[in-house]
XYZ file of C-alpha atoms in Angstrom:
680
model
C 3.261 68.316 33.805
C 1.009 68.403 36.939
C 1.307 72.215 37.271
C -0.123 72.766 33.798
C -3.407 70.934 34.621
C -6.520 72.791 35.861
C -7.801 72.408 39.422
C -10.519 69.706 39.722
C -14.021 71.032 39.931
C -14.974 68.351 42.398
C -13.804 68.083 46.024
C -14.312 64.625 47.381
C -14.223 65.646 51.067
C -16.344 68.841 50.950
C -19.023 67.231 48.829
C -20.183 65.171 51.806
C -20.688 68.159 54.196
C -24.210 68.942 52.977
C -25.968 67.935 56.131
C -28.063 65.372 54.260
C -28.471 62.056 55.977
C -29.844 58.835 54.561
C -33.187 57.579 55.772
C -31.494 55.001 57.958
C -28.259 56.360 59.320
C -25.842 53.803 60.661
C -24.381 54.071 64.134
C -21.535 56.494 64.660
C -18.096 55.044 64.155
C -16.358 53.835 67.252
C -13.309 55.459 68.703
C -10.222 55.000 66.684
C -12.095 54.204 63.448
C -11.803 56.443 60.446
C -14.824 58.219 59.093
C -15.295 57.003 55.477
C -16.387 60.545 54.505
C -13.042 61.880 55.598
C -10.704 59.500 53.677
C -9.539 60.065 50.137
C -10.657 57.806 47.319
C -8.479 54.932 46.000
C -8.514 54.223 42.257
C -6.644 51.353 40.507
C -5.298 52.010 37.008
C -4.648 48.649 35.214
C -2.543 48.880 32.055
C -3.215 52.639 31.784
C -0.436 54.550 30.068
C 1.824 56.728 32.237
C 0.766 60.076 30.727
C -2.905 59.454 31.491
C -2.064 58.336 35.027
C 0.032 61.416 35.741
C -2.656 63.719 34.342
C -5.365 62.172 36.535
C -3.122 62.307 39.592
C -2.462 65.982 38.981
C -6.156 66.816 38.549
C -7.238 64.913 41.679
C -4.164 65.476 43.844
C -4.821 65.132 47.568
C -8.339 63.859 47.069
C -7.911 60.560 45.196
C -4.893 58.294 45.297
C -4.031 56.245 42.219
C -2.418 52.843 42.139
C -0.936 51.955 38.750
C -0.893 48.182 38.117
C 0.161 45.804 35.363
C -0.773 42.529 37.054
C -4.386 41.344 36.957
C -4.009 39.124 39.998
C -2.690 42.030 42.077
C -5.803 43.965 41.147
C -8.101 41.123 42.203
C -6.241 40.712 45.496
C -6.658 44.430 46.409
C -10.314 44.913 45.454
C -11.308 45.430 49.116
C -9.124 48.569 49.318
C -10.352 50.085 46.038
C -13.154 52.489 45.176
C -12.950 52.516 41.365
C -11.110 50.425 38.748
C -9.977 51.818 35.389
C -9.007 49.275 32.674
C -6.625 50.604 30.061
C -6.405 49.926 26.336
C -3.775 47.242 26.796
C -6.088 45.002 28.816
C -6.803 42.112 26.391
C -10.058 40.895 27.981
C -11.672 43.912 29.692
C -15.259 42.579 29.723
C -14.245 39.252 31.205
C -12.117 41.018 33.822
C -15.033 43.297 34.683
C -17.176 40.198 35.133
C -14.620 38.764 37.552
C -14.475 42.004 39.502
C -18.249 42.148 39.785
C -18.592 38.443 40.618
C -16.065 38.839 43.440
C -18.755 40.535 45.478
C -17.277 44.022 45.360
C -19.737 46.428 43.829
C -17.016 48.637 42.410
C -17.483 50.961 39.464
C -15.376 49.821 36.501
C -14.402 52.120 33.654
C -13.089 50.543 30.436
C -11.015 52.828 28.244
C -11.816 52.184 24.597
C -11.165 53.593 21.165
C -13.836 56.047 19.991
C -14.893 53.840 17.096
C -15.561 50.926 19.435
C -17.297 52.849 22.189
C -20.909 52.350 21.120
C -20.354 48.749 20.234
C -18.812 48.056 23.654
C -21.829 49.590 25.328
C -24.054 47.160 23.433
C -21.784 44.255 24.338
C -22.016 45.164 28.029
C -25.784 45.060 27.830
C -25.709 41.392 26.787
C -22.854 40.346 29.081
C -23.783 38.341 32.200
C -22.745 39.518 35.707
C -22.298 43.090 34.431
C -24.157 45.884 36.182
C -24.723 49.514 35.326
C -21.449 50.497 37.071
C -19.352 49.069 34.225
C -18.907 51.964 31.842
C -17.008 52.246 28.546
C -15.026 55.502 28.330
C -13.726 56.755 24.973
C -10.157 58.028 25.075
C -11.121 61.169 23.161
C -13.024 62.365 26.276
C -10.157 62.040 28.742
C -10.570 65.633 29.956
C -13.886 64.604 31.526
C -12.560 61.427 33.108
C -11.348 63.166 36.300
C -14.853 64.491 37.114
C -16.354 61.058 36.329
C -13.877 59.373 38.665
C -14.698 61.876 41.414
C -18.415 61.217 41.069
C -17.835 57.462 41.055
C -15.775 57.684 44.232
C -18.547 59.754 45.868
C -21.118 57.092 44.952
C -18.985 54.323 46.380
C -18.258 56.171 49.608
C -21.888 57.116 49.995
C -22.906 53.473 49.670
C -20.281 52.530 52.196
C -21.689 55.090 54.677
C -24.620 52.713 54.979
C -22.315 49.854 55.836
C -24.317 48.892 58.941
C -27.508 48.356 57.022
C -25.686 46.555 54.241
C -23.756 44.454 56.770
C -26.985 43.446 58.500
C -28.552 42.522 55.185
C -25.512 40.514 54.208
C -25.579 38.747 57.559
C -29.179 37.716 57.006
C -28.300 36.523 53.505
C -25.411 34.484 54.854
C -27.809 32.859 57.325
C -29.968 31.830 54.393
C -27.157 30.722 52.105
C -24.643 29.406 54.618
C -21.551 28.028 53.002
C -22.722 28.725 49.447
C -20.373 30.974 47.508
C -21.861 33.306 44.915
C -23.274 31.452 41.946
C -21.962 34.132 39.643
C -18.403 33.326 40.632
C -18.948 29.664 39.817
C -20.538 30.498 36.493
C -17.704 32.848 35.663
C -15.077 30.242 36.389
C -17.106 27.588 34.624
C -17.369 29.619 31.439
C -13.708 30.559 31.469
C -12.394 27.055 32.193
C -14.910 24.985 30.266
C -13.398 23.148 27.246
C -15.995 24.746 24.980
C -16.172 28.168 23.414
C -19.032 30.573 24.159
C -19.746 33.399 21.713
C -22.609 35.887 22.162
C -23.793 37.781 19.077
C -26.707 40.037 18.199
C -29.097 39.459 15.318
C -26.721 41.192 12.895
C -23.910 38.827 13.847
C -21.949 41.395 15.880
C -19.901 39.780 18.645
C -21.093 40.871 22.094
C -19.041 38.580 24.297
C -16.866 35.485 24.401
C -15.206 33.267 26.959
C -11.514 32.517 27.170
C -11.687 29.171 25.331
C -13.492 30.777 22.394
C -10.673 33.303 22.098
C -8.087 30.532 22.143
C -10.067 28.513 19.619
C -10.422 31.439 17.201
C -6.966 32.873 17.948
C -8.326 36.331 18.830
C -8.391 38.509 21.958
C -11.586 39.734 23.555
C -10.771 43.379 22.828
C -10.215 42.639 19.130
C -13.344 40.502 18.902
C -15.905 42.656 20.728
C -18.016 44.762 18.421
C -16.861 43.196 15.163
C -19.030 41.104 12.866
C -18.697 37.401 12.229
C -17.568 38.176 8.696
C -14.449 39.881 10.105
C -13.313 36.651 11.779
C -14.691 33.871 9.586
C -14.428 33.399 5.843
C -17.303 34.514 3.645
C -18.699 31.009 3.246
C -18.486 30.139 6.928
C -19.812 33.524 8.146
C -22.838 33.111 5.842
C -23.409 29.721 7.412
C -23.251 31.269 10.904
C -25.560 34.174 9.978
C -28.115 31.673 8.730
C -27.736 29.710 11.969
C -28.313 32.869 14.069
C -31.334 33.859 11.988
C -32.949 30.441 12.444
C -32.091 30.529 16.132
C -33.856 33.820 16.916
C -36.843 33.048 14.672
C -39.843 31.348 16.302
C -39.089 27.952 14.824
C -37.498 24.649 15.743
C -34.021 24.827 17.237
C -31.471 24.613 14.385
C -29.176 21.611 14.046
C -25.466 22.042 14.818
C -23.214 23.213 12.005
C -19.536 22.439 11.412
C -17.500 25.527 10.515
C -14.031 25.628 8.971
C -11.938 28.253 10.819
C -8.601 27.217 9.303
C -8.325 30.437 7.316
C -8.928 32.521 10.435
C -6.504 30.776 12.796
C -3.828 29.923 10.235
C -3.938 26.160 10.843
C -6.238 23.255 10.178
C -9.178 23.616 12.566
C -12.910 22.867 12.541
C -15.512 23.761 15.178
C -19.035 22.525 15.683
C -21.464 25.359 16.432
C -24.663 24.928 18.452
C -26.865 28.036 18.555
C -29.489 29.079 21.096
C -31.424 32.336 21.474
C -30.137 35.107 23.750
C -32.199 37.971 25.266
C -30.561 40.985 26.931
C -31.927 43.062 29.787
C -33.879 45.285 27.401
C -35.477 42.339 25.546
C -33.283 42.607 22.449
C -32.708 39.249 20.719
C -29.374 37.685 19.907
C -27.776 34.244 19.967
C -25.316 32.273 22.040
C -23.000 30.136 19.920
C -21.421 27.143 21.648
C -18.180 26.204 19.893
C -16.675 22.707 20.178
C -13.338 21.843 18.553
C -14.026 18.879 16.268
C -10.831 19.056 14.200
C -9.871 15.505 15.110
C -13.308 14.177 14.262
C -13.498 16.043 10.952
C -9.958 15.016 10.029
C -10.766 11.400 10.852
C -13.954 11.634 8.802
C -12.065 13.187 5.889
C -9.432 10.493 6.156
C -12.145 7.838 6.260
C -13.831 9.309 3.191
C -10.496 9.545 1.384
C -9.753 5.921 2.254
C -13.228 4.889 1.107
C -12.810 6.837 -2.136
C -9.387 5.295 -2.665
C -10.853 1.882 -1.900
C -13.689 2.425 -4.373
C -11.210 3.551 -7.024
C -9.001 0.572 -6.239
C -11.949 -1.805 -6.403
C -13.083 -0.292 -9.701
C -9.600 -0.560 -11.167
C -9.273 -4.091 -9.832
C -12.581 -5.080 -11.392
C -11.582 -3.475 -14.666
C -8.245 -5.260 -14.521
C -9.851 -8.592 -13.680
C -12.496 -8.193 -16.362
C -10.051 -7.127 -19.074
C -7.177 -9.500 -18.290
C -6.487 -12.048 -21.002
C -6.327 -14.955 -18.546
C -9.523 -16.656 -17.448
C -10.223 -16.287 -13.742
C -12.547 -18.333 -11.548
C -13.202 -18.060 -7.818
C -14.501 -21.132 -5.990
C -15.676 -21.773 -2.442
C -14.369 -24.447 -0.076
C -16.436 -27.081 -1.949
C -14.918 -26.014 -5.326
C -18.237 -24.542 -6.457
C -17.722 -21.555 -8.758
C -18.744 -18.218 -7.228
C -17.267 -15.780 -9.778
C -15.744 -15.789 -13.275
C -14.399 -12.921 -15.371
C -15.164 -12.065 -18.983
C -12.131 -13.951 -20.310
C -13.417 -17.149 -18.699
C -16.735 -16.699 -20.489
C -14.957 -15.931 -23.761
C -12.575 -18.913 -23.582
C -15.069 -21.499 -22.291
C -18.105 -20.159 -24.163
C -20.353 -19.932 -21.084
C -21.960 -16.817 -19.650
C -21.311 -15.949 -16.034
C -24.859 -16.957 -15.068
C -24.375 -20.397 -16.656
C -21.200 -21.072 -14.677
C -21.724 -19.636 -11.194
C -23.086 -22.256 -8.806
C -21.663 -25.250 -10.706
C -18.751 -27.436 -9.622
C -15.462 -26.667 -11.377
C -14.883 -30.350 -12.122
C -17.900 -30.337 -14.490
C -15.847 -28.404 -17.071
C -12.694 -30.565 -16.903
C -12.017 -32.930 -19.825
C -12.580 -36.591 -19.079
C -8.874 -37.430 -19.480
C -7.906 -34.997 -16.673
C -10.841 -35.365 -14.277
C -9.196 -37.971 -12.073
C -5.971 -36.002 -11.731
C -7.852 -32.717 -11.129
C -9.971 -34.397 -8.444
C -6.805 -35.577 -6.692
C -5.399 -32.060 -6.751
C -8.614 -30.646 -5.287
C -8.560 -33.160 -2.419
C -4.835 -32.664 -1.707
C -3.919 -31.624 1.876
C -4.015 -27.910 2.594
C -0.288 -27.776 3.347
C 0.594 -29.461 0.056
C 1.851 -26.745 -2.330
C 0.308 -26.839 -5.807
C 2.450 -25.784 -8.752
C 1.202 -24.695 -12.144
C 0.006 -27.543 -14.310
C -1.641 -28.159 -17.662
C -5.340 -29.061 -17.748
C -7.648 -30.176 -20.529
C -11.160 -28.640 -20.527
C -14.331 -28.969 -22.575
C -15.957 -25.783 -23.893
C -19.682 -25.218 -24.340
C -19.467 -26.203 -28.029
C -17.586 -29.420 -27.202
C -14.090 -28.314 -28.154
C -11.093 -29.478 -26.144
C -8.845 -26.693 -24.889
C -5.640 -26.786 -22.855
C -4.861 -24.240 -20.129
C -1.930 -23.599 -17.868
C -3.659 -23.626 -14.471
C -2.333 -21.536 -11.560
C -4.309 -22.157 -8.333
C -4.120 -19.943 -5.247
C -5.784 -21.222 -2.084
C -7.478 -18.626 0.121
C -7.229 -18.933 3.895
C -8.597 -16.947 6.824
C -6.757 -17.057 10.186
C -10.031 -17.727 12.008
C -12.219 -19.575 9.503
C -9.528 -21.612 7.744
C -9.835 -22.608 4.077
C -12.324 -20.374 2.231
C -11.837 -21.339 -1.377
C -9.490 -21.086 -4.317
C -8.639 -18.552 -6.983
C -7.781 -20.194 -10.280
C -6.068 -18.406 -13.176
C -6.233 -20.234 -16.506
C -4.015 -19.291 -19.437
C -5.230 -20.700 -22.744
C -2.284 -22.549 -24.311
C -4.293 -24.591 -26.820
C -2.753 -22.864 -29.810
C 0.701 -23.054 -28.274
C 0.310 -26.769 -27.667
C -0.787 -27.230 -31.281
C 2.261 -25.294 -32.445
C 4.481 -27.385 -30.174
C 3.003 -30.566 -31.604
C 3.638 -29.339 -35.148
C 7.175 -28.344 -34.203
C 7.743 -31.699 -32.518
C 6.465 -33.505 -35.599
C 8.670 -31.343 -37.776
C 11.631 -32.045 -35.508
C 10.971 -35.786 -35.730
C 10.850 -35.554 -39.505
C 14.095 -33.611 -39.586
C 15.657 -36.048 -37.140
C 14.586 -38.926 -39.369
C 16.039 -37.196 -42.425
C 19.227 -36.584 -40.475
C 19.468 -40.247 -39.494
C 18.881 -41.370 -43.071
C 21.445 -38.828 -44.263
C 23.943 -40.057 -41.711
C 23.385 -43.627 -42.858
C 23.843 -42.445 -46.414
C 27.145 -40.842 -45.487
C 28.153 -44.122 -43.824
C 26.848 -46.263 -46.675
C 30.309 -47.306 -47.887
C 31.414 -48.244 -44.379
C 28.131 -50.082 -43.756
C 28.423 -51.912 -47.059
C 31.950 -52.934 -46.150
C 30.766 -54.041 -42.716
C 27.990 -56.162 -44.255
C 30.295 -57.514 -46.957
C 32.521 -59.248 -44.421
C 29.897 -61.621 -42.906
C 28.286 -62.149 -46.317
C 31.667 -63.067 -47.852
C 32.360 -65.388 -44.967
C 28.970 -67.040 -45.445
C 29.586 -67.441 -49.161
C 33.049 -68.939 -48.625
C 31.936 -71.390 -45.987
C 28.928 -72.469 -48.057
C 31.147 -73.052 -51.129
C 33.600 -75.102 -49.062
C 30.808 -77.299 -47.721
C 29.484 -77.960 -51.226
C 32.923 -78.965 -52.484
C 33.367 -81.367 -49.582
C 29.955 -82.934 -50.304
C 30.767 -83.338 -54.014
C 34.144 -84.870 -53.251
C 32.542 -87.207 -50.728
C 35.086 -86.138 -48.183
C 32.816 -84.207 -45.865
C 33.056 -85.406 -42.312
C 30.377 -84.827 -39.700
C 32.556 -82.571 -37.534
C 33.736 -80.487 -40.515
C 30.177 -79.902 -41.719
C 28.994 -79.000 -38.193
C 31.828 -76.500 -37.696
C 31.190 -74.824 -41.065
C 27.466 -74.505 -40.423
C 28.151 -72.948 -37.006
C 30.435 -70.353 -38.627
C 27.793 -69.625 -41.266
C 25.134 -69.110 -38.574
C 27.399 -66.773 -36.627
C 28.156 -64.611 -39.652
C 24.477 -64.501 -40.613
C 23.544 -63.354 -37.100
C 26.207 -60.662 -37.309
C 24.786 -59.365 -40.605
C 21.243 -59.585 -39.266
C 22.190 -57.557 -36.151
C 23.724 -54.831 -38.309
C 20.592 -54.624 -40.441
C 18.269 -54.540 -37.403
C 20.264 -51.776 -35.776
C 20.243 -49.767 -38.978
C 16.505 -50.322 -39.345
C 15.776 -49.289 -35.739
C 17.978 -46.256 -36.069
C 16.363 -44.917 -39.243
C 12.738 -45.824 -38.395
C 10.261 -42.906 -38.342
C 7.996 -43.142 -35.278
C 6.379 -40.810 -32.774
C 8.248 -39.877 -29.629
C 8.297 -42.794 -27.209
C 9.273 -41.626 -23.725
C 10.516 -44.344 -21.421
C 13.100 -44.905 -18.704
C 16.602 -44.922 -20.198
C 19.906 -46.087 -18.719
C 22.399 -43.700 -20.322
C 25.491 -45.936 -20.105
C 23.531 -48.842 -21.650
C 22.314 -46.526 -24.425
C 25.905 -45.515 -25.252
C 27.046 -49.136 -25.316
C 24.168 -49.924 -27.694
C 25.241 -47.148 -30.074
C 28.916 -48.194 -30.045
C 28.520 -50.977 -32.692
C 27.124 -48.432 -35.157
C 29.798 -45.921 -34.220
C 32.481 -48.563 -34.387
C 31.785 -49.228 -38.089
C 32.981 -45.710 -38.960
C 35.694 -45.654 -36.272
C 37.333 -48.845 -37.513
C 37.177 -47.515 -41.076
C 39.381 -44.607 -40.017
C 41.445 -46.725 -37.602
C 40.279 -44.570 -34.681
C 39.911 -46.111 -31.226
C 36.970 -45.020 -29.048
C 37.563 -44.625 -25.322
C 34.620 -44.979 -22.918
C 34.806 -43.256 -19.501
C 31.398 -44.049 -17.994
C 30.570 -43.264 -14.366
C 28.833 -46.027 -12.450
C 26.185 -45.972 -11.196
C 24.222 -43.208 -12.906
C 20.585 -42.326 -12.191
C 18.141 -43.148 -14.967
C 16.605 -40.557 -17.247
C 13.296 -40.392 -19.121
C 13.307 -39.815 -22.874
C 13.064 -41.210 -26.400
C 15.820 -43.807 -26.835
C 16.138 -43.499 -30.619
C 16.444 -39.689 -30.548
C 19.069 -39.828 -27.801
C 20.998 -42.477 -29.760
C 20.926 -40.081 -32.709
C 22.390 -37.306 -30.519
C 25.338 -39.485 -29.477
C 25.868 -40.766 -33.046
C 25.788 -37.228 -34.517
C 28.339 -35.907 -32.032
C 30.686 -38.896 -32.557
C 30.300 -38.714 -36.333
C 31.244 -35.002 -36.295
C 34.241 -35.736 -34.050
C 35.492 -38.476 -36.404
C 35.164 -36.181 -39.415
C 37.025 -33.404 -37.544
C 40.018 -35.732 -36.956
C 40.349 -37.149 -40.513
C 43.147 -34.717 -41.289
C 45.089 -35.756 -38.159
C 47.781 -38.399 -38.226
C 46.532 -41.755 -37.014
C 48.533 -41.759 -33.801
C 47.100 -38.341 -32.801
C 43.462 -39.339 -33.187
C 41.679 -39.588 -29.803
C 37.927 -39.824 -29.174
C 36.476 -40.093 -25.656
C 32.851 -40.536 -24.542
C 32.389 -39.640 -20.859
C 29.388 -39.670 -18.523
C 29.275 -37.918 -15.142
C 26.797 -36.590 -12.576
C 26.607 -32.823 -13.137
C 24.564 -32.245 -9.955
C 21.797 -34.144 -8.148
C 19.319 -33.044 -10.818
C 21.267 -33.695 -14.051
C 23.701 -36.108 -15.665
C 26.241 -34.975 -18.253
C 27.495 -36.681 -21.428
C 30.546 -35.316 -23.292
C 32.206 -36.265 -26.597
C 35.749 -34.889 -26.937
C 38.158 -35.172 -29.877
C 41.707 -34.160 -30.769
C 40.833 -32.289 -33.953
C 41.538 -28.627 -34.826
C 38.884 -27.293 -32.402
C 36.433 -24.429 -32.991
C 37.362 -20.762 -33.363
C 35.870 -18.354 -30.804
C 33.948 -16.599 -33.561
C 32.213 -19.832 -34.615
C 31.364 -21.307 -31.202
C 28.202 -19.136 -30.923
C 27.073 -20.170 -34.436
C 27.691 -23.920 -34.560
C 24.121 -24.730 -33.457
C 22.434 -22.328 -35.912
C 20.387 -23.994 -38.658
C 22.169 -24.261 -42.035
C 25.509 -23.225 -40.570
C 28.322 -25.634 -41.566
C 32.056 -25.666 -42.134
C 31.868 -28.726 -44.406
C 31.934 -28.155 -48.172
C 29.046 -30.593 -48.741
C 27.277 -30.241 -45.356
C 23.647 -29.178 -44.858
C 24.216 -27.444 -41.482
C 21.262 -29.199 -39.799
C 22.946 -31.942 -37.763
C 23.865 -29.894 -34.685
C 20.677 -27.796 -34.910
C 18.582 -30.984 -34.810
C 20.752 -32.360 -32.017
C 20.166 -29.260 -29.888
C 16.399 -29.403 -30.553
C 16.319 -32.999 -29.302
C 18.214 -32.114 -26.125
C 16.008 -29.043 -25.532
C 12.892 -31.203 -25.941
C 14.246 -33.480 -23.193
C 14.768 -30.548 -20.786
C 18.549 -30.508 -21.168
C 21.180 -28.215 -22.602
C 23.790 -28.704 -25.364
C 27.080 -26.752 -25.303
C 30.345 -26.609 -27.267
C 33.844 -25.629 -26.160
C 37.526 -26.281 -26.862
C 39.714 -28.778 -25.033
C 42.665 -27.380 -23.133
C 44.852 -30.099 -24.816
C 43.452 -29.288 -28.271
C 40.349 -30.330 -30.127
C 36.682 -29.722 -29.372
C 34.331 -30.981 -26.729
C 30.554 -31.229 -27.113
C 28.513 -31.922 -23.990
C 24.859 -32.137 -23.060
C 22.932 -32.484 -19.817
C 19.738 -34.448 -19.203
C 17.429 -34.277 -16.141
C 17.249 -37.426 -14.090
C 13.926 -39.266 -13.786
C 11.334 -37.572 -11.611
C 12.800 -34.085 -12.257
C 11.487 -31.396 -14.577
């Protein structure tokens, strides 16, 4: 390959034998030192392709030696032995490397190989680049045939300058005396720009990139060679490049310094990234204007700000939805402070109570409580903070004087530092429900009364027979006394004994009538403390009338002691009587010796007692067990089907539960539970 190249037109050695001497010729070299005019030039080729290197070596053989390198640090270490440096196309940051070479204090010519289309742009970039002298030259690769001559001339210039080494050395010595111990500022600036955690981007007025530091390249994910000479629009999106062009235009115009701008470079770098750009004017050596853009990565700040805005938006949406929910909820809501003064009410509160929000806020909650509940509500408000408050019913007075009932659900509000702050009350209007319950209760009492009267009607023959016995005894004893008086044979003891028997039988009849009257009376519900075993023993005389009629013994299995319950005594007596009456009717078809009826009381658990009535009748089929408590369901030919339905309603009203099942030994068993006193 070398033999095909033409002989160089320039001889490095012979070109110095012209006899010309500089105005101030240095002293002759000492013995043993080499004359700089007699040594060959030394050129470093960094990242230059092999073909170009071989061609240059062939053209300048024997006159210039070439050192091909791929390591930047090796180049910087050997600058003292070099005359010219050539940077190849594969060097990623040629301008920055040229700056480092120049700032190292070695005034070496540097040639940067470049593509033809980038040649002019690189020349303009070099004009704006700091620490770059006129010896840094861009060389287009389409003029490689002229590169050998250019290298020869560059080597001549370097060696000629070095021939005046004495003068230069003396000047440098004087400079060192002035600036003792101070390294070149340019080297510090170079290192500062390259290692600073900010990006520096130089552009002209058209937005063409003229230079950049290392951090800017890392921030924008682009090499110096790819960035130099291209416009901002080639790196940034259309929107962001327009923003930067406007920033540059305001920067170079004679106006106030523009404010920083935040630019989204995510599209350019392929990941989420934002930079803050601060622009200042830039003037090159010829006076041409441009701008220096300082880039600061603010991705974290922007992301945090976006997150904050998203959270604020979500919070605003949540607050709006919460307000809409609170305003549109059917329950009335009131917020009070620590003194129970109302601070907020929703629309439902205004609708239910008849007051506007302005009429309520600032007033004490107790002002709206009905007189019958004020004392109890005041006690709840003054209850200790650690005392849990369950839901409770409250009577209130509306603006038009009506009495309403609400189910009140309070929620106390506490702060770890400030303590009790107030209370949130939710009020569900149950006025209509309470009215319906009262009507249903009244209806149930009427049905229960009808049931009791019906039961007495069904037992009328047995009751008449029961009353006939004491009345017959009274009649017989009275007749006997009269006969004794008429016969004059009545002794004092005989008369006294007969009158005592008459009184006893009259009391017996009277007791039967009173019990019947009490049982069938129609009164409102009278809740009181009830001893269950005593209640059963009170009902037994009424039950016994029918039991003795059918020759059926009643067995009592009552646990002692049992806790008391709270309820209406008459209604509970009716429950026991109905269950026993049904059991007796179920066993009428049985033979007398197989008839068994047992009333048992037990403690179901600490909260409830249990009463069961079991018989030895035919039992209940599985298909009918689920229906026996339905209204109007009966297996009797002449039954109404209301007895068990009324019985279950009574037990439900007392907070208990009525169930039916079959005995393992045959027959049916009906049982109900009742809560003990003090339990709900």
